[in-house]
Amino acid sequence: MTGGERHVSIWSIPERQGRGPRPAYSRTQITEAAIRIADAEGLEAASMRRIAADLGTGAMSLYRYVPSREDLIELMIDHVLLEMDIPERPSGDWRADLTLIAENTRAVWRGHAWLAGLARPRATLGPNRLRLLEFAFGALDVGIPIDDMLTLLDMLNGYVERTVRGEIEWMREMRQSGMTPERWMMQSAPYVRELLDSGRYPMFERIVKDARLPHMSGEEQFWYGLERVLDCIACAMPDPS
């Protein structure tokens, strides 16, 4: 890159440029080392210096393969998508296909909790992201506008990401303080009773007395909410008749 040019994506730069000796490492090796460290110790621990130590080389040498930390994170986000068990083509059942995406996304996030620490994983243009994009949009390619597809998939992804972030935060809280949702409810019970006795919050009273969702497991809550999101998406689908 010259004259202040900046690449849009790490995938716009060939991994091996021109002739010369074979590179000692690959981007995949560097990315997998970064993911191992981030999984064990958090994203901040996955510095170029730490990755280089893991690979047995100098930190500066890695910048020949990955120009910046932003590029590294982009590679990491795309690489973990390899774990998603998504077929090459949609099945023809959009609801089943979107359920598969949601289930796999949740599994990847729970397996790589550092994803939840990102403000929002960027819409990277790596091969695994593009494969997922083709599958997801193909599943909704049933005669609705492309902008509707964008909106509906954003709704689905927003639900999954928000829910799994909450799960990951609870798991972190339980590790650090021993606080579980059940214990939190017990500790909150006296104050909740005061609120109910005041008679000022009738909707809150209904939540406390009638809602089942707060008493479900994380797994049950995820699937309950997902079904409602899919029901909403169904309203935008063409009338089968």
Coordinates of C-alpha atoms in Angstrom, one line a residue:
M1 CA 0.0 0.0 0.0
T2 CA 1.3 3.4 -0.9
G3 CA 0.3 7.0 -0.9
G4 CA -1.9 6.6 2.2
E5 CA -4.0 3.9 0.7
R6 CA -5.8 1.7 3.1
H7 CA -7.3 -1.7 2.4
V8 CA -10.9 -2.3 3.1
S9 CA -10.5 -5.8 4.3
I10 CA -7.6 -8.1 5.2
W11 CA -9.0 -10.4 2.4
S12 CA -8.2 -7.7 -0.1
I13 CA -4.5 -8.3 0.5
P14 CA -3.1 -11.6 -1.0
E15 CA -1.6 -13.7 1.7
R16 CA 1.5 -14.3 -0.4
Q17 CA 2.6 -11.5 -2.6
G18 CA 4.9 -12.0 -5.5
R19 CA 7.9 -14.3 -5.6
G20 CA 10.3 -15.1 -2.8
P21 CA 10.8 -17.6 0.0
R22 CA 7.8 -19.5 1.3
P23 CA 6.3 -17.7 4.4
A24 CA 7.2 -19.3 7.7
Y25 CA 3.6 -18.9 9.0
S26 CA 0.1 -18.7 7.6
R27 CA -2.7 -16.3 8.6
T28 CA -4.6 -19.3 9.7
Q29 CA -1.8 -20.3 12.1
I30 CA -1.7 -16.8 13.5
T31 CA -5.5 -16.6 13.8
E32 CA -5.8 -19.9 15.5
A33 CA -3.2 -19.0 18.0
A34 CA -5.0 -15.7 18.7
I35 CA -8.3 -17.5 19.2
R36 CA -6.7 -20.1 21.6
I37 CA -5.4 -17.2 23.8
A38 CA -8.6 -15.2 23.6
D39 CA -10.7 -18.2 24.6
A40 CA -8.5 -18.9 27.6
E41 CA -7.7 -15.4 28.8
G42 CA -9.8 -12.9 26.9
L43 CA -9.4 -10.8 23.8
E44 CA -7.0 -8.3 25.3
A45 CA -4.5 -11.1 26.1
A46 CA -4.3 -11.9 22.4
S47 CA -1.7 -9.3 21.6
M48 CA 0.8 -9.7 18.7
R49 CA 3.6 -10.2 21.3
R50 CA 1.7 -13.0 23.0
I51 CA 0.8 -14.7 19.7
A52 CA 4.4 -14.5 18.6
A53 CA 5.5 -16.1 21.8
D54 CA 3.0 -18.9 21.3
L55 CA 4.3 -19.4 17.8
G56 CA 8.0 -19.1 18.8
T57 CA 8.8 -16.0 16.7
G58 CA 9.2 -12.2 17.1
A59 CA 6.1 -10.0 17.3
M60 CA 7.2 -7.7 14.4
S61 CA 7.5 -10.6 12.0
L62 CA 3.8 -11.2 12.4
Y63 CA 2.9 -7.8 10.9
R64 CA 4.1 -9.1 7.5
Y65 CA 1.1 -11.5 7.6
V66 CA -1.5 -9.4 9.6
P67 CA -1.0 -5.6 9.2
S68 CA -3.0 -4.5 12.3
R69 CA -4.9 -5.6 15.3
E70 CA -8.2 -4.7 13.6
D71 CA -7.2 -7.1 10.8
L72 CA -6.5 -9.8 13.4
I73 CA -9.9 -9.4 15.0
E74 CA -11.5 -9.6 11.6
L75 CA -9.7 -12.8 10.9
M76 CA -10.7 -14.2 14.3
I77 CA -14.4 -13.4 13.9
D78 CA -14.5 -15.0 10.5
H79 CA -12.5 -18.1 11.5
V80 CA -14.8 -19.1 14.4
L81 CA -17.7 -19.2 11.9
L82 CA -16.1 -22.3 10.5
E83 CA -17.6 -24.1 13.5
M84 CA -21.1 -23.4 12.3
D85 CA -22.7 -26.5 10.9
I86 CA -24.5 -24.9 8.0
P87 CA -25.1 -26.7 4.7
E88 CA -24.1 -25.3 1.4
R89 CA -27.7 -24.4 0.3
P90 CA -30.9 -23.6 2.1
S91 CA -33.4 -26.4 2.6
G92 CA -36.4 -24.6 1.3
D93 CA -37.9 -24.3 4.8
W94 CA -36.9 -20.8 5.9
R95 CA -38.0 -21.3 9.5
A96 CA -35.8 -24.4 9.9
D97 CA -32.9 -22.7 8.2
L98 CA -33.1 -19.6 10.4
T99 CA -33.4 -21.8 13.4
L100 CA -30.2 -23.5 12.4
I101 CA -28.4 -20.2 12.0
A102 CA -29.6 -19.0 15.4
E103 CA -28.6 -22.3 17.1
N104 CA -25.2 -22.3 15.6
T105 CA -24.6 -18.6 16.3
R106 CA -25.4 -19.2 20.0
A107 CA -23.1 -22.1 20.1
V108 CA -20.2 -20.2 18.6
W109 CA -20.7 -17.2 20.9
R110 CA -20.9 -19.4 24.0
G111 CA -17.7 -21.2 22.9
H112 CA -15.9 -17.9 22.3
A113 CA -17.1 -15.5 25.0
W114 CA -14.7 -12.8 23.8
L115 CA -17.1 -12.1 20.9
A116 CA -19.5 -10.6 23.4
G117 CA -16.9 -8.1 24.4
L118 CA -16.9 -6.5 21.0
A119 CA -19.3 -3.6 20.7
R120 CA -20.8 -5.5 17.8
P121 CA -18.9 -7.9 15.6
R122 CA -18.3 -6.1 12.3
A123 CA -19.9 -7.4 9.1
T124 CA -16.7 -8.8 7.9
L125 CA -16.3 -9.9 4.3
G126 CA -14.3 -13.1 4.9
P127 CA -15.1 -16.4 3.2
N128 CA -17.0 -17.9 6.1
R129 CA -19.1 -14.8 6.7
L130 CA -20.0 -14.6 3.0
R131 CA -20.9 -18.3 3.0
L132 CA -23.2 -17.7 6.0
L133 CA -24.7 -14.6 4.3
E134 CA -25.5 -16.5 1.1
F135 CA -27.2 -19.2 3.1
A136 CA -29.2 -16.8 5.3
F137 CA -30.4 -14.6 2.4
G138 CA -31.0 -17.7 0.3
A139 CA -33.3 -19.0 3.0
L140 CA -35.4 -15.8 2.9
D141 CA -35.4 -15.6 -0.9
V142 CA -39.0 -16.4 -1.2
G143 CA -40.3 -13.4 -3.1
I144 CA -39.8 -10.6 -0.5
P145 CA -37.7 -7.4 -1.2
I146 CA -34.0 -7.6 -0.4
D147 CA -34.4 -4.7 2.1
D148 CA -37.0 -6.9 4.0
M149 CA -34.5 -9.7 4.1
L150 CA -31.9 -7.3 5.6
T151 CA -34.3 -6.1 8.2
L152 CA -35.6 -9.6 9.2
L153 CA -32.1 -11.0 9.5
D154 CA -31.0 -8.0 11.5
M155 CA -34.0 -8.7 13.8
L156 CA -32.9 -12.4 14.2
N157 CA -29.3 -11.6 14.7
G158 CA -30.1 -8.8 17.2
Y159 CA -32.2 -11.2 19.3
V160 CA -29.5 -14.0 19.3
E161 CA -26.6 -11.6 20.1
R162 CA -28.5 -9.8 22.8
T163 CA -29.7 -13.0 24.5
V164 CA -26.3 -14.7 24.3
R165 CA -24.5 -11.7 25.6
G166 CA -26.8 -11.9 28.6
E167 CA -26.0 -15.6 29.1
I168 CA -22.3 -14.9 28.9
E169 CA -22.6 -12.0 31.4
W170 CA -24.4 -14.3 33.9
M171 CA -21.8 -17.0 33.5
R172 CA -19.1 -14.4 34.1
E173 CA -21.0 -13.1 37.2
M174 CA -21.4 -16.6 38.6
R175 CA -17.7 -17.3 38.2
Q176 CA -16.6 -14.1 39.8
S177 CA -19.2 -13.7 42.7
G178 CA -21.2 -16.9 42.9
M179 CA -24.3 -15.0 42.2
T180 CA -26.9 -17.1 40.3
P181 CA -30.3 -15.9 38.9
E182 CA -32.0 -17.9 41.6
R183 CA -29.9 -16.4 44.4
W184 CA -30.4 -12.9 42.9
M185 CA -34.2 -13.5 43.0
M186 CA -34.0 -14.6 46.7
Q187 CA -32.0 -11.6 47.7
S188 CA -34.3 -9.3 45.8
A189 CA -37.5 -10.8 47.4
P190 CA -37.9 -8.4 50.3
Y191 CA -37.7 -5.3 48.1
V192 CA -40.0 -6.9 45.5
R193 CA -42.5 -7.5 48.2
E194 CA -42.4 -3.9 49.2
L195 CA -43.1 -2.9 45.6
L196 CA -46.0 -5.2 45.3
D197 CA -47.5 -4.1 48.6
S198 CA -47.4 -0.5 47.5
G199 CA -50.0 -1.2 44.8
R200 CA -48.3 1.3 42.5
Y201 CA -47.0 -1.1 39.9
P202 CA -49.8 -3.4 38.6
M203 CA -47.9 -4.5 35.5
F204 CA -44.8 -5.4 37.5
E205 CA -47.1 -7.4 39.8
R206 CA -48.3 -9.4 36.8
I207 CA -44.7 -10.1 35.8
V208 CA -43.8 -11.3 39.3
K209 CA -47.0 -13.4 39.8
D210 CA -47.7 -14.7 36.3
A211 CA -44.6 -14.6 34.1
R212 CA -43.0 -18.0 33.5
L213 CA -40.0 -16.7 31.5
P214 CA -37.9 -15.5 34.5
H215 CA -38.1 -19.0 36.0
M216 CA -37.0 -20.8 32.9
S217 CA -33.5 -22.0 32.3
G218 CA -31.3 -20.1 29.9
E219 CA -31.9 -22.7 27.3
E220 CA -35.6 -22.5 27.6
Q221 CA -35.6 -18.7 27.5
F222 CA -33.5 -18.7 24.3
W223 CA -35.9 -21.1 22.5
Y224 CA -39.0 -19.4 23.8
G225 CA -37.9 -16.0 22.5
L226 CA -36.5 -17.4 19.2
E227 CA -39.9 -18.9 18.4
R228 CA -41.6 -15.5 18.9
V229 CA -39.0 -13.8 16.7
L230 CA -39.6 -16.4 14.0
D231 CA -43.4 -15.8 14.3
C232 CA -42.8 -12.1 13.7
I233 CA -40.7 -12.9 10.6
A234 CA -43.5 -15.2 9.4
C235 CA -45.7 -12.2 9.2
A236 CA -43.5 -10.8 6.5
M237 CA -43.5 -13.9 4.4
P238 CA -45.7 -14.2 1.3
D239 CA -49.1 -15.7 1.8
P240 CA -48.7 -19.4 0.8
S241 CA -52.3 -19.4 -0.6

